[in-house]
Tab-separated table of C-alpha atoms in Angstrom:
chain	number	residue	atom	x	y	z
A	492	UNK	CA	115.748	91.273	114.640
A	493	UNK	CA	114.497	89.512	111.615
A	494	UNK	CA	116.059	90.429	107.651
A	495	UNK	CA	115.215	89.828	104.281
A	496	UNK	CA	117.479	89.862	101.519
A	497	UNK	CA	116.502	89.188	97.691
A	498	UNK	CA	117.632	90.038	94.480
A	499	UNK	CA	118.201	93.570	94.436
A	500	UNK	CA	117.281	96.417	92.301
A	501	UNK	CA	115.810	95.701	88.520
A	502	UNK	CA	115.686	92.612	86.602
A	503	UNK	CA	115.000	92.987	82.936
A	504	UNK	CA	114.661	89.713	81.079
A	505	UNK	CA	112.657	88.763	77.758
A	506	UNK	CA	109.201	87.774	77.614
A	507	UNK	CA	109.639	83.479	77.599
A	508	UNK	CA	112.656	83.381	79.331
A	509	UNK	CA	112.810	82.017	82.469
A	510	UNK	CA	112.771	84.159	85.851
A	511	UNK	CA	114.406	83.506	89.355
A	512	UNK	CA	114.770	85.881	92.383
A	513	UNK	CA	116.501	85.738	95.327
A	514	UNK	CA	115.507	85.426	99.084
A	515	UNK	CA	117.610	84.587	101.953
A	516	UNK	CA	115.996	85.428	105.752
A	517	UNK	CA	117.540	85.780	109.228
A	518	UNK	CA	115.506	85.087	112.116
A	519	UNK	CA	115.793	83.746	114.970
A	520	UNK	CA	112.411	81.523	115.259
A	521	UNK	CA	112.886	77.828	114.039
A	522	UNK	CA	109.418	78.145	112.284
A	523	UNK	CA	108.530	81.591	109.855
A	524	UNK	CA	106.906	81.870	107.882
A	525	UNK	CA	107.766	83.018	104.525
A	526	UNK	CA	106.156	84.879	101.570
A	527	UNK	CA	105.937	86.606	98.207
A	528	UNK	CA	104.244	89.521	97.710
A	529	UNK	CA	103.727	91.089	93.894
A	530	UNK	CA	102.912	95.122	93.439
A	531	UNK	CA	101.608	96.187	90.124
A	532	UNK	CA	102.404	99.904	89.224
A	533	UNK	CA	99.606	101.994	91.866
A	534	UNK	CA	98.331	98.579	93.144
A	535	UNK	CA	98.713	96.949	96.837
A	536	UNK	CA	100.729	93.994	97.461
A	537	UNK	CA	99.081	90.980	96.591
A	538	UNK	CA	100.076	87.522	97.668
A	539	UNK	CA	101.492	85.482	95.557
A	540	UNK	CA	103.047	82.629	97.406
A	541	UNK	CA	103.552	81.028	101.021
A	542	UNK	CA	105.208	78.566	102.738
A	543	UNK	CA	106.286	77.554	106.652
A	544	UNK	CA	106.501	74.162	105.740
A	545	UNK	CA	110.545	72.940	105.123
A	546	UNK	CA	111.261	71.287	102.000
A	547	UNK	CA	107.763	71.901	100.208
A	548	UNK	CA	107.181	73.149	97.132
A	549	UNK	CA	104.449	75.596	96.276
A	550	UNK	CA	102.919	77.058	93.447
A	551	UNK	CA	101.292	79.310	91.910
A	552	UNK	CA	100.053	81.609	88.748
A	553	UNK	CA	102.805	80.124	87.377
A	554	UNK	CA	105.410	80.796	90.141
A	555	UNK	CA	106.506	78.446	92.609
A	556	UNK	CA	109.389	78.705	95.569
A	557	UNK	CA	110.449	76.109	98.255
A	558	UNK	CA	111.190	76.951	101.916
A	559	UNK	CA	114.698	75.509	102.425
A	560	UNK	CA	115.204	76.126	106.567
A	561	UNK	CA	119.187	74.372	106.103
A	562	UNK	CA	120.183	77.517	103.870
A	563	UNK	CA	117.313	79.965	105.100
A	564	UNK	CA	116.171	80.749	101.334
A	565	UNK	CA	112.669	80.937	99.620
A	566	UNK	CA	113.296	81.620	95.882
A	567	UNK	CA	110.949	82.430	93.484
A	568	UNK	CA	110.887	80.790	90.281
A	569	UNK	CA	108.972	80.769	87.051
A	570	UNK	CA	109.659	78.486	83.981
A	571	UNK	CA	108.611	81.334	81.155
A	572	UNK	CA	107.860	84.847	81.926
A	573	UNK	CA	105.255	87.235	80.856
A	574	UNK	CA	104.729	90.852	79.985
A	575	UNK	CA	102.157	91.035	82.544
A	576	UNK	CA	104.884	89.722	85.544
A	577	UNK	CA	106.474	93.137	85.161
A	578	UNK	CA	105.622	94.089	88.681
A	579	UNK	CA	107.646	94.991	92.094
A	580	UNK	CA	108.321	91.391	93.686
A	581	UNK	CA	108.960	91.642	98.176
A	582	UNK	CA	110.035	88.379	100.225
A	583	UNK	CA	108.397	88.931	103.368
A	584	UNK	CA	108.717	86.924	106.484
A	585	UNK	CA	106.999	86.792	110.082
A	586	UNK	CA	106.419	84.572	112.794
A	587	UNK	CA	103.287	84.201	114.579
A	588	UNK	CA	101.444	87.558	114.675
A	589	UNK	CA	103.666	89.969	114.008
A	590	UNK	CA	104.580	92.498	111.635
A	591	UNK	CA	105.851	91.307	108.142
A	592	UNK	CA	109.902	92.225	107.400
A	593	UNK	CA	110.106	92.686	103.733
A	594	UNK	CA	112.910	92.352	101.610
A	595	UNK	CA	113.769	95.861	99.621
A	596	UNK	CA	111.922	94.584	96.646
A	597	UNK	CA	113.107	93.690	93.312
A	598	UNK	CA	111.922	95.567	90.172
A	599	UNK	CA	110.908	92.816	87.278
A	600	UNK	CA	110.471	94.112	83.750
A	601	UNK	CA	109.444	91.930	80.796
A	602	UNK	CA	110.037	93.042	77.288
A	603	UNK	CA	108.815	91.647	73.787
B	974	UNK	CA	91.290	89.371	95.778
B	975	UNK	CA	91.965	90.917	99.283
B	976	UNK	CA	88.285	91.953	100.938
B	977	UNK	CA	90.276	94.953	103.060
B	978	UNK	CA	88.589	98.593	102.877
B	979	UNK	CA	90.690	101.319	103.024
B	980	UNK	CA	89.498	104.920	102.753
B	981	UNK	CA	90.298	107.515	102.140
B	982	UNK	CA	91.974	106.681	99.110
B	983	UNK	CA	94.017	109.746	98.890
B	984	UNK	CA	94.523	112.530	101.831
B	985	UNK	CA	95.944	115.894	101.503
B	986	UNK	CA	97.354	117.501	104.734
B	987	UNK	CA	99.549	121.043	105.449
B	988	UNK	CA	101.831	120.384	107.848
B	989	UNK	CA	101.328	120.293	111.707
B	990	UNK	CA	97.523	118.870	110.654
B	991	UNK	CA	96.097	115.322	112.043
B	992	UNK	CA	95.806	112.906	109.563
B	993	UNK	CA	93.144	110.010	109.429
B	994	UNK	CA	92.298	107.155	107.896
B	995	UNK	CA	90.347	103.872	108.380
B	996	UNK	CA	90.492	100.418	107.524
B	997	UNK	CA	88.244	97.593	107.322
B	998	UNK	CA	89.245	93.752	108.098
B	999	UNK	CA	88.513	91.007	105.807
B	1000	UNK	CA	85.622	89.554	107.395
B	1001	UNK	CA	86.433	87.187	110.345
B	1002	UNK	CA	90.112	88.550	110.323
B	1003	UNK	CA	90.919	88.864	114.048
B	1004	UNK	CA	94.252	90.620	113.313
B	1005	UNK	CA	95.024	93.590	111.791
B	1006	UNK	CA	98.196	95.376	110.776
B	1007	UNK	CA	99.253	98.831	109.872
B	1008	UNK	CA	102.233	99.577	107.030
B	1009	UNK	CA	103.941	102.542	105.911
B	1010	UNK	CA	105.307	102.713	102.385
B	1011	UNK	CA	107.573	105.444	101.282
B	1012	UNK	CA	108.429	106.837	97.904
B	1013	UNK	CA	111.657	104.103	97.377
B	1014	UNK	CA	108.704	102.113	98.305
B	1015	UNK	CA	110.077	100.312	101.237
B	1016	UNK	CA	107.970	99.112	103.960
B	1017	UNK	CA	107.568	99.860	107.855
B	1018	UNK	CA	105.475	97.956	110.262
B	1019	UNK	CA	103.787	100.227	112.339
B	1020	UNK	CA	101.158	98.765	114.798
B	1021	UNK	CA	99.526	95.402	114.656
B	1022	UNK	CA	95.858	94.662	116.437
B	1023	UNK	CA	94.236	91.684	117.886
B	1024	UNK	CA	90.713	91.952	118.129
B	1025	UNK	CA	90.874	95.552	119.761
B	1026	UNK	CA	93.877	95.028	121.829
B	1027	UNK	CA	97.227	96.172	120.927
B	1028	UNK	CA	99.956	93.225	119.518
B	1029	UNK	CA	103.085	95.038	118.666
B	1030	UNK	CA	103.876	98.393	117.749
B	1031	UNK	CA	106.866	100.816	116.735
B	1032	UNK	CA	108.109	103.863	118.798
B	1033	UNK	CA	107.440	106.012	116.049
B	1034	UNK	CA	104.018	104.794	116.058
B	1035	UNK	CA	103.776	105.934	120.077
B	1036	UNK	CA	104.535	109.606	119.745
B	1037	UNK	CA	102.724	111.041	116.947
B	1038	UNK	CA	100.768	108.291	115.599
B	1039	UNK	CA	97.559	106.935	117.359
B	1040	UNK	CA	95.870	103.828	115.698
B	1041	UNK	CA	92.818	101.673	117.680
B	1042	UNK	CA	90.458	98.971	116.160
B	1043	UNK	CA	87.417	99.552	118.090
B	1044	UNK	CA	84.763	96.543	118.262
B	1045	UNK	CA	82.206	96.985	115.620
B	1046	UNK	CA	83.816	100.057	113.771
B	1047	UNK	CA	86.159	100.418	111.094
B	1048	UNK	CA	90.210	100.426	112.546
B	1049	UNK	CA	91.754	104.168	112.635
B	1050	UNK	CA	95.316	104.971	112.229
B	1051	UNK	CA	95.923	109.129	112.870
B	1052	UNK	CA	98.870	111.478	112.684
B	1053	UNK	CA	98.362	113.868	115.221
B	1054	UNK	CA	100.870	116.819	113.614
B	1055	UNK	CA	101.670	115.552	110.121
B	1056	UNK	CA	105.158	116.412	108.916
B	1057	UNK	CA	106.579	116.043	105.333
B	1058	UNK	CA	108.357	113.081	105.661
B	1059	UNK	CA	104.911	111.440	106.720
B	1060	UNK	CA	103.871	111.609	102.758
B	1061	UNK	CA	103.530	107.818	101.944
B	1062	UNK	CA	101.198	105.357	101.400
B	1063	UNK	CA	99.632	103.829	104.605
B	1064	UNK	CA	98.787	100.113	103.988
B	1065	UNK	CA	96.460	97.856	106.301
B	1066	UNK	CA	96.584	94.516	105.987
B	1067	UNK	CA	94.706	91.999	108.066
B	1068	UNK	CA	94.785	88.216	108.684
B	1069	UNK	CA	93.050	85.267	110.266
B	1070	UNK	CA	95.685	84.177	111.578
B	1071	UNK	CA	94.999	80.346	112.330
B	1072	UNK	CA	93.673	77.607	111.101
B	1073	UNK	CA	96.262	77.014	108.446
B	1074	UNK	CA	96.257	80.683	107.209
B	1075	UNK	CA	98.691	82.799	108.339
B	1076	UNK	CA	98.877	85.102	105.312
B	1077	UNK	CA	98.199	89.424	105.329
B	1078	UNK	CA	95.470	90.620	102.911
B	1079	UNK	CA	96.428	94.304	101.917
B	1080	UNK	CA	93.246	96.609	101.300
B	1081	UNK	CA	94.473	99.240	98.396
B	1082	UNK	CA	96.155	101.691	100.676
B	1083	UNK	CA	95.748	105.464	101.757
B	1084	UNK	CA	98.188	107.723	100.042
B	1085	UNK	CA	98.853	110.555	101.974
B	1086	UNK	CA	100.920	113.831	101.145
B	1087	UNK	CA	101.892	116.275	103.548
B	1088	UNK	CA	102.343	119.978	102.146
């Protein structure tokens, strides 16, 4: 079946500094598509970013990614991070109507 | 900001007892999906809908858990005998699925604890 794999467990980093996680996918569909999810602390996950389109960047808040089908990746990336991107970040990928597969989630905390 | 109702927000159960909660789409959302989230807060899909027909669902989902999405009422997912390792929080999600939009809208979630 499908997998997700990011950048596991916590990344601490100071507030300014640029971010990146992780995501690599395996599926076996030519065409998924991929997202980023962000879970504040007793929130739901909220989209943040999505893509099925190959080679395209998109952005936003901030963060932006790029579907790369060749190496089956979908980073996130932000230039200068924030105290208020300390969150839970999930890549999460599906194809057509089904079920999301997310990635075990990656832990960002921002500090002064 | 996702449009998704979920309620109850919080359900307390003793084991062995059904469990319920509801969820309403986004307007116009045709699909609708069920998630569990446990305490390392990793995810499980769980049932999707289509309208009020069934897409895709786990075998966990067909032996103790019952979920529909009748027309014109809110979707239902239901434990029938809760057990402790139930205790999670239940997430539905729906999308339109079409049209350029392909994205899941999460409502705020039902987080349930089994005694």
């Amino acid at each position: 079946g499908d997998s997700v794999t990011q950048t596991e467990g916590l990344v601490t980093l100071t507030e300014g500094l640029p971010v990146m996680l992780n995501c690599t996918y395996q599926t076996i569909y030519s065409n998924p598509f991929l997202f980023w999810y962000v879970q504040h602390l007793n929130e739901s996950p909220r989209l943040l970013l999505k893509s099925f389109t190959d080679n395209k960047r998109t952005e936003h808040q901030g963060f932006h990614a790029t579907l790369h089908k060749s190496s089956s990746s979908f980073h996130l990336q932000k230039s200068s991070a924030q105290l208020s991107d300390s969150a839970l970040y999930y890549c999460a990928l599906n194809n057509y109507a089904q079920g999301l597969t997310f990635g075990l989630g990656t832990r960002v905390s921002v500090f002064p | 900001n996702s449009k998704v109702i979920q309620t109850p927000r919080y359900l307390v159960k003793g084991q062995g007892q059904k469990a319920k909660m509801r969820c309403i789409p986004e307007k116009g959302h045709p699909v609708v999906f069920w998630y569990q989230q446990n305490k390392n807060n990793e995810f499980k899909f769980l049932i999707n809908f289509q309208n009020q027909e069934v897409l895709q669902q786990i075998d966990m989902t067909e032996k103790r858990f019952s979920a529909e999405c009748p027309s014109n009422s809110p979707c239902s997912l239901e434990i029938q005998s809760s057990e402790a390792g139930d205790s999670a929080l239940y997430l539905c999600a729906s999308s339109l699925w079409g049209e350029g939009s392909y994205e899941q809208y999460f409502g705020p979630g039902t987080r349930l604890t089994v005694l």
